[in-house]
Coordinates of C-alpha atoms and ligand atoms in Angstrom, one line a residue:
X1 CA 16.3 -3.2 7.5
X2 CA 15.4 -2.7 3.9
X3 CA 14.0 0.7 4.7
X4 CA 14.6 2.8 7.7
X5 CA 13.2 6.3 8.3
X6 CA 13.7 8.4 11.4
X7 CA 12.1 11.7 12.1
X8 CA 11.4 12.5 8.5
X9 CA 9.7 15.7 7.7
X10 CA 8.5 17.1 4.4
X11 CA 6.8 20.4 4.1
X12 CA 5.0 22.1 1.2
X13 CA 4.7 25.7 2.3
X14 CA 2.6 25.7 5.4
X15 CA 1.5 22.1 4.9
X16 CA 3.5 19.5 6.7
X17 CA 2.8 16.4 4.4
X18 CA 5.1 14.1 6.4
X19 CA 5.6 14.9 10.1
X20 CA 8.4 13.2 12.0
X21 CA 7.8 9.8 10.5
X22 CA 9.6 6.7 11.6
X23 CA 9.3 3.6 9.5
X24 CA 11.0 0.3 9.5
X25 CA 10.7 -2.3 6.7
X26 CA 12.6 -5.5 7.6
X27 CA 14.1 -7.5 4.7
X28 CA 11.7 -10.1 3.3
X29 CA 8.5 -8.6 4.7
X30 CA 5.6 -6.8 3.2
X31 CA 4.7 -3.5 4.9
X32 CA 1.5 -1.7 4.2
X33 CA 1.3 2.1 4.5
X34 CA -2.4 2.7 5.2
X35 CA -4.1 6.0 5.6
X36 CA -6.9 8.2 4.3
X37 CA -6.4 10.6 1.5
X38 CA -3.9 13.3 2.4
X39 CA -2.2 11.3 5.1
X40 CA 1.2 11.6 3.5
X41 CA 1.5 8.2 1.8
X42 CA 2.4 9.4 -1.6
X43 CA 4.9 11.9 -0.3
X44 CA 6.6 9.2 1.7
X45 CA 6.9 7.1 -1.5
X46 CA 8.3 10.1 -3.4
X47 CA 10.9 10.6 -0.6
X48 CA 11.9 7.0 -1.0
X49 CA 12.4 7.3 -4.7
X50 CA 14.2 10.6 -4.2
X51 CA 11.7 12.4 -6.4
X52 CA 11.4 14.6 -3.3
X53 CA 13.9 15.6 -0.7
X54 CA 13.1 15.6 3.0
X55 CA 13.4 18.8 5.0
X56 CA 14.5 16.9 8.1
X57 CA 15.3 13.4 9.3
X58 CA 17.2 10.3 8.2
X59 CA 16.3 8.0 5.3
X60 CA 18.1 4.8 4.5
X61 CA 17.2 2.4 1.7
X62 CA 19.0 -1.0 1.4
X63 CA 21.8 0.5 3.4
X64 CA 22.2 3.6 1.2
X65 CA 21.4 7.1 2.6
X66 CA 19.0 9.3 0.8
X67 CA 19.2 11.5 -1.0
X68 CA 23.1 11.3 -1.3
X69 CA 23.2 7.7 -2.4
X70 CA 19.9 7.5 -4.2
X71 CA 21.5 6.3 -7.4
X72 CA 22.9 3.2 -5.9
X73 CA 19.6 2.5 -4.1
X74 CA 17.6 3.1 -7.3
X75 CA 19.5 0.2 -9.0
X76 CA 18.2 -2.3 -6.5
X77 CA 14.8 -0.9 -6.3
X78 CA 11.5 -1.6 -8.3
X79 CA 9.1 1.2 -8.4
X80 CA 5.4 0.8 -9.4
X81 CA 3.9 4.3 -9.7
X82 CA 0.3 5.1 -8.9
X83 CA -0.3 6.5 -12.3
X84 CA 0.1 4.3 -15.3
X85 CA 3.0 5.7 -17.3
X86 CA 3.5 2.9 -19.8
X87 CA 4.4 3.9 -23.3
X88 CA 1.1 3.3 -25.1
X89 CA 2.7 3.6 -28.6
X90 CA 4.9 0.5 -27.9
X91 CA 4.0 -3.2 -27.5
X92 CA 4.0 -5.1 -24.2
X93 CA 7.4 -6.6 -25.1
X94 CA 8.9 -3.3 -26.2
X95 CA 7.9 -1.7 -22.9
X96 CA 9.8 -4.5 -21.0
X97 CA 12.7 -4.1 -23.3
X98 CA 13.1 -0.4 -22.6
X99 CA 13.3 -1.1 -18.9
X100 CA 15.9 -3.8 -19.4
X101 CA 18.1 -1.1 -21.0
X102 CA 17.2 1.4 -18.3
X103 CA 18.3 -1.0 -15.6
X104 CA 21.4 -2.0 -17.5
X105 CA 20.7 -5.6 -17.7
X106 CA 23.4 -7.2 -19.7
X107 CA 22.5 -8.0 -23.3
X108 CA 22.8 -11.7 -22.8
X109 CA 20.2 -11.7 -20.0
X110 CA 17.6 -9.3 -21.5
X111 CA 15.7 -12.1 -23.4
X112 CA 15.3 -14.2 -20.2
X113 CA 14.3 -11.1 -18.2
X114 CA 11.5 -10.2 -20.7
X115 CA 10.2 -13.8 -20.9
X116 CA 10.1 -13.9 -17.1
X117 CA 8.2 -10.6 -17.1
X118 CA 5.7 -11.8 -19.7
X119 CA 5.1 -15.0 -17.7
X120 CA 4.6 -13.3 -14.4
X121 CA 2.2 -10.8 -15.9
X122 CA 0.5 -13.6 -17.8
X123 CA 0.9 -11.6 -21.0
X124 CA 2.9 -14.0 -23.2
X125 CA 0.2 -14.2 -25.8
X126 CA 0.0 -10.4 -25.8
X127 CA 3.6 -9.7 -26.3
X128 CA 3.0 -8.0 -29.6
X129 CA -0.1 -6.0 -28.6
X130 CA 0.3 -2.3 -28.3
X131 CA -0.3 -1.1 -24.7
X132 CA -3.3 1.1 -25.7
X133 CA -5.1 -2.1 -26.8
X134 CA -4.8 -3.8 -23.4
X135 CA -7.5 -4.0 -20.7
X136 CA -7.0 -2.0 -17.5
X137 CA -6.1 -5.1 -15.6
X138 CA -3.5 -6.2 -18.2
X139 CA -1.9 -2.7 -18.1
X140 CA -1.7 -2.8 -14.4
X141 CA 0.0 -6.2 -14.4
X142 CA 2.5 -4.9 -17.0
X143 CA 3.2 -1.9 -15.0
X144 CA 4.0 -4.1 -12.0
X145 CA 6.2 -6.6 -13.9
X146 CA 8.0 -3.8 -15.7
X147 CA 9.3 -2.7 -12.3
X148 CA 10.6 -6.2 -11.7
X149 CA 12.7 -6.9 -14.8
X150 CA 16.0 -6.4 -12.9
X151 CA 14.8 -8.6 -10.0
X152 CA 14.9 -5.8 -7.4
X153 CA 15.5 -6.6 -3.7
X154 CA 12.9 -4.1 -2.8
X155 CA 9.6 -3.1 -4.5
X156 CA 7.7 0.1 -3.8
X157 CA 4.0 -0.1 -4.8
X158 CA 2.1 3.2 -4.6
X159 CA -1.7 2.4 -4.4
X160 CA -1.3 -0.7 -6.6
X161 CA -5.1 -1.4 -7.2
X162 CA -6.6 2.1 -6.9
X163 CA -9.7 2.5 -9.1
X164 CA -9.7 -1.1 -10.3
X165 CA -12.6 -3.5 -10.1
X166 CA -12.6 -6.3 -7.6
X167 CA -11.7 -9.1 -10.0
X168 CA -8.7 -7.2 -11.3
X169 CA -7.7 -6.4 -7.8
X170 CA -7.8 -10.1 -6.9
X171 CA -5.4 -10.8 -9.8
X172 CA -2.9 -8.2 -8.6
X173 CA -3.1 -9.5 -5.1
X174 CA -2.1 -12.9 -6.4
X175 CA 0.8 -11.3 -8.3
X176 CA 2.0 -9.4 -5.2
X177 CA 1.6 -12.5 -3.0
X178 CA 3.9 -14.4 -5.4
X179 CA 6.5 -11.7 -5.0
X180 CA 6.3 -12.1 -1.3
X181 CA 6.6 -15.8 -1.5
X182 CA 9.8 -15.3 -3.4
X183 CA 11.2 -13.2 -0.5
X184 CA 11.0 -9.8 -2.2
X185 CA 10.7 -7.0 0.3
X186 CA 7.7 -4.8 -0.4
X187 CA 6.4 -1.5 0.8
X188 CA 2.9 -0.8 -0.4
X189 CA 0.8 2.3 0.1
X190 CA -3.0 1.8 0.1
X191 CA -6.1 3.3 1.3
X192 CA -7.9 -0.1 1.0
X193 CA -8.1 -1.7 4.4
X194 CA -8.7 -5.1 2.9
X195 CA -5.6 -4.8 0.7
X196 CA -3.4 -4.1 3.7
X197 CA -5.1 -6.8 5.8
X198 CA -4.7 -9.4 3.0
X199 CA -1.1 -8.7 1.9
X200 CA 0.9 -7.0 4.6
X201 CA 2.8 -8.7 7.4
X202 CA 2.8 -5.3 9.3
X203 CA 0.8 -2.2 8.7
X204 CA 1.7 1.4 9.5
X205 CA -1.4 3.5 9.8
X206 CA -0.7 7.2 8.8
X207 CA -2.7 10.2 9.6
X208 CA -1.7 13.8 9.0
X209 CA 1.8 12.8 8.1
X210 CA 2.6 10.8 11.2
X211 CA 2.4 7.1 12.2
X212 CA -0.5 6.5 14.6
X213 CA 0.0 2.8 14.9
X214 CA 2.2 0.0 13.6
X215 CA 2.1 -3.8 13.8
X216 CA 0.7 -6.9 12.4
X217 CA -3.0 -6.4 11.4
X218 CA -4.2 -8.9 14.0
X219 CA -2.2 -7.3 16.8
X220 CA -3.4 -3.9 15.8
X221 CA -7.0 -5.2 16.0
X222 CA -6.7 -6.8 19.4
X223 CA -4.7 -3.9 20.9
X224 CA -7.1 -1.1 19.6
X225 CA -10.5 -2.7 18.9
X226 CA -10.6 -5.8 21.1
X227 CA -12.1 -9.1 20.0
X228 CA -15.7 -8.3 19.4
X229 CA -17.8 -5.5 18.2
X230 CA -21.5 -5.0 18.8
X231 CA -23.1 -3.4 15.8
X232 CA -26.4 -1.5 16.8
X233 CA -28.7 -0.2 14.1
X234 CA -31.4 2.5 14.4
X235 CA -32.5 6.0 13.7
X236 CA -30.1 8.8 14.6
X237 CA -31.6 9.5 18.0
X238 CA -31.3 5.9 19.0
X239 CA -27.7 5.8 17.8
X240 CA -26.9 8.9 20.0
X241 CA -28.3 7.1 23.0
X242 CA -26.4 4.0 22.3
X243 CA -23.2 6.0 22.1
X244 CA -23.9 7.8 25.4
X245 CA -24.6 4.5 27.1
X246 CA -21.5 2.8 25.8
X247 CA -19.3 5.7 26.7
X248 CA -20.8 5.9 30.2
X249 CA -19.8 2.2 30.5
X250 CA -16.3 3.2 29.5
X251 CA -16.4 1.7 26.0
X252 CA -15.1 3.0 22.7
X253 CA -17.6 3.5 19.8
X254 CA -17.5 4.5 16.2
X255 CA -20.2 5.6 13.9
X256 CA -21.1 4.4 10.4
X257 CA -23.9 5.9 8.5
X258 CA -26.6 3.6 9.9
X259 CA -25.1 2.0 13.0
X260 CA -22.9 2.5 16.0
X261 CA -20.1 0.0 16.5
X262 CA -19.3 -0.6 20.2
X263 CA -15.8 -1.9 20.4
X264 CA -14.4 -4.5 22.8
X265 CA -17.8 -5.7 24.0
X266 CA -16.3 -9.1 25.1
X267 CA -14.7 -7.2 28.1
X268 CA -17.9 -5.4 29.0
X269 CA -19.6 -6.4 32.3
X270 CA -23.4 -6.2 32.2
X271 CA -23.4 -4.1 29.1
X272 CA -26.1 -5.6 26.8
X273 CA -27.9 -4.0 23.9
X274 CA -29.7 -5.5 21.0
X275 CA -27.4 -5.7 18.0
X276 CA -25.2 -8.0 16.0
X277 CA -21.9 -9.2 17.4
X278 CA -19.1 -9.6 14.9
X279 CA -15.3 -9.9 15.2
X280 CA -13.4 -6.7 15.3
X281 CA -11.3 -5.9 12.2
X282 CA -8.7 -3.5 10.9
X283 CA -11.4 -1.1 9.6
X284 CA -12.5 -0.6 13.2
X285 CA -8.9 0.3 14.1
X286 CA -8.4 2.6 11.1
X287 CA -11.6 4.6 11.9
X288 CA -10.8 4.8 15.5
X289 CA -7.3 6.1 15.0
X290 CA -7.7 8.3 11.9
X291 CA -11.3 9.5 12.4
X292 CA -11.9 8.7 8.7
X293 CA -14.7 6.7 7.2
X294 CA -14.0 4.3 4.5
X295 CA -15.1 5.2 1.0
Ligands
LIG301 P1 -1.8 10.6 0.4 O1 -0.9 9.9 -0.6 O2 -1.8 9.9 1.7 O3 -3.2 10.8 -0.1 P2 -0.1 12.9 0.0 O4 1.2 12.5 0.4 O5 -0.5 12.9 -1.5 O6 -1.2 12.0 0.8 O7 -0.4 14.4 0.6 C1 -0.1 14.8 1.9 C2 -0.4 16.3 2.0 O8 0.5 17.0 1.4 C3 -1.8 16.7 1.5 O9 -2.3 17.7 2.4 C4 -1.4 17.2 0.2 O10 -2.3 18.2 -0.2 C5 -0.1 17.8 0.4 N1 0.8 17.8 -0.8 C6 1.3 16.7 -1.4 N2 2.1 17.0 -2.5 C7 2.1 18.3 -2.5 C8 2.7 19.3 -3.4 N3 3.5 18.9 -4.4 N4 2.5 20.6 -3.2 C9 1.7 21.0 -2.2 N5 1.1 20.2 -1.3 C10 1.2 18.8 -1.4

């Protein structure tokens, strides 16, 4: 296991941000921590980077115990923070150079590490541009590759595409995909269902600090939401009727603004209503298990 957490608890006063969390990240896989705002994803990430210390539980990262051996773990770890903390007074290349020093890359290997970073980030022709002159997408790509200069075995990505437009998000997904293909182990937090579904081998859904489900996206879908969903649209009174009927027939439902989704209709005997059938997806599972709507 690249990451192994058992019974991890982190409290802030009366708030339990992480509540007896177990998490396994096997080497060479990409695991997505998925949860609504306040679920405890960032706190979990901070525990892994030893920016916070757990109140209870065991944490192991690449075989090192946290927080005691966090220094050793840090050297093999790449961390992409949620907030862009690039040095805006420096150029693209200088930002990478600073990190080659920070990660103690030998002088003879620094040039190659920087060139590799520029290539991965597709920023070779921007090497001399100051960071404050880059677009949001370019900055994000630099932020990710800066965490990779020392070829870490494990990369932690905290909400890597939060607040970015869809096109930039696609570019970053391609970048993360390339990392996966190289065999880098990745733990990524996100509140975008599509991101987890697209990139993660396994997903851990968090709610109120705990894991409510874990598995491959397709397994989670068939386990919790079945194969097919019937989407019924109508005014609120009609939606309430549909919910009552579906529940009377022993079926699970979830509400969106304008429709009721009836889950697992493929298994229903004699339950027929006018609506649209569609395949179940991870969003159905997410809403069912966390009670949260997607923004
Ligand atoms: P997420 O990243 O999933 O949105 P967080 O880990 O940021 O969730 O937060 C989990 C809970 O812990 C929230 O209720 C949040 O308000 C609380 N929390 C996080 N950090 C702190 C802190 N430094 N002090 C007090 N409460 C915090």
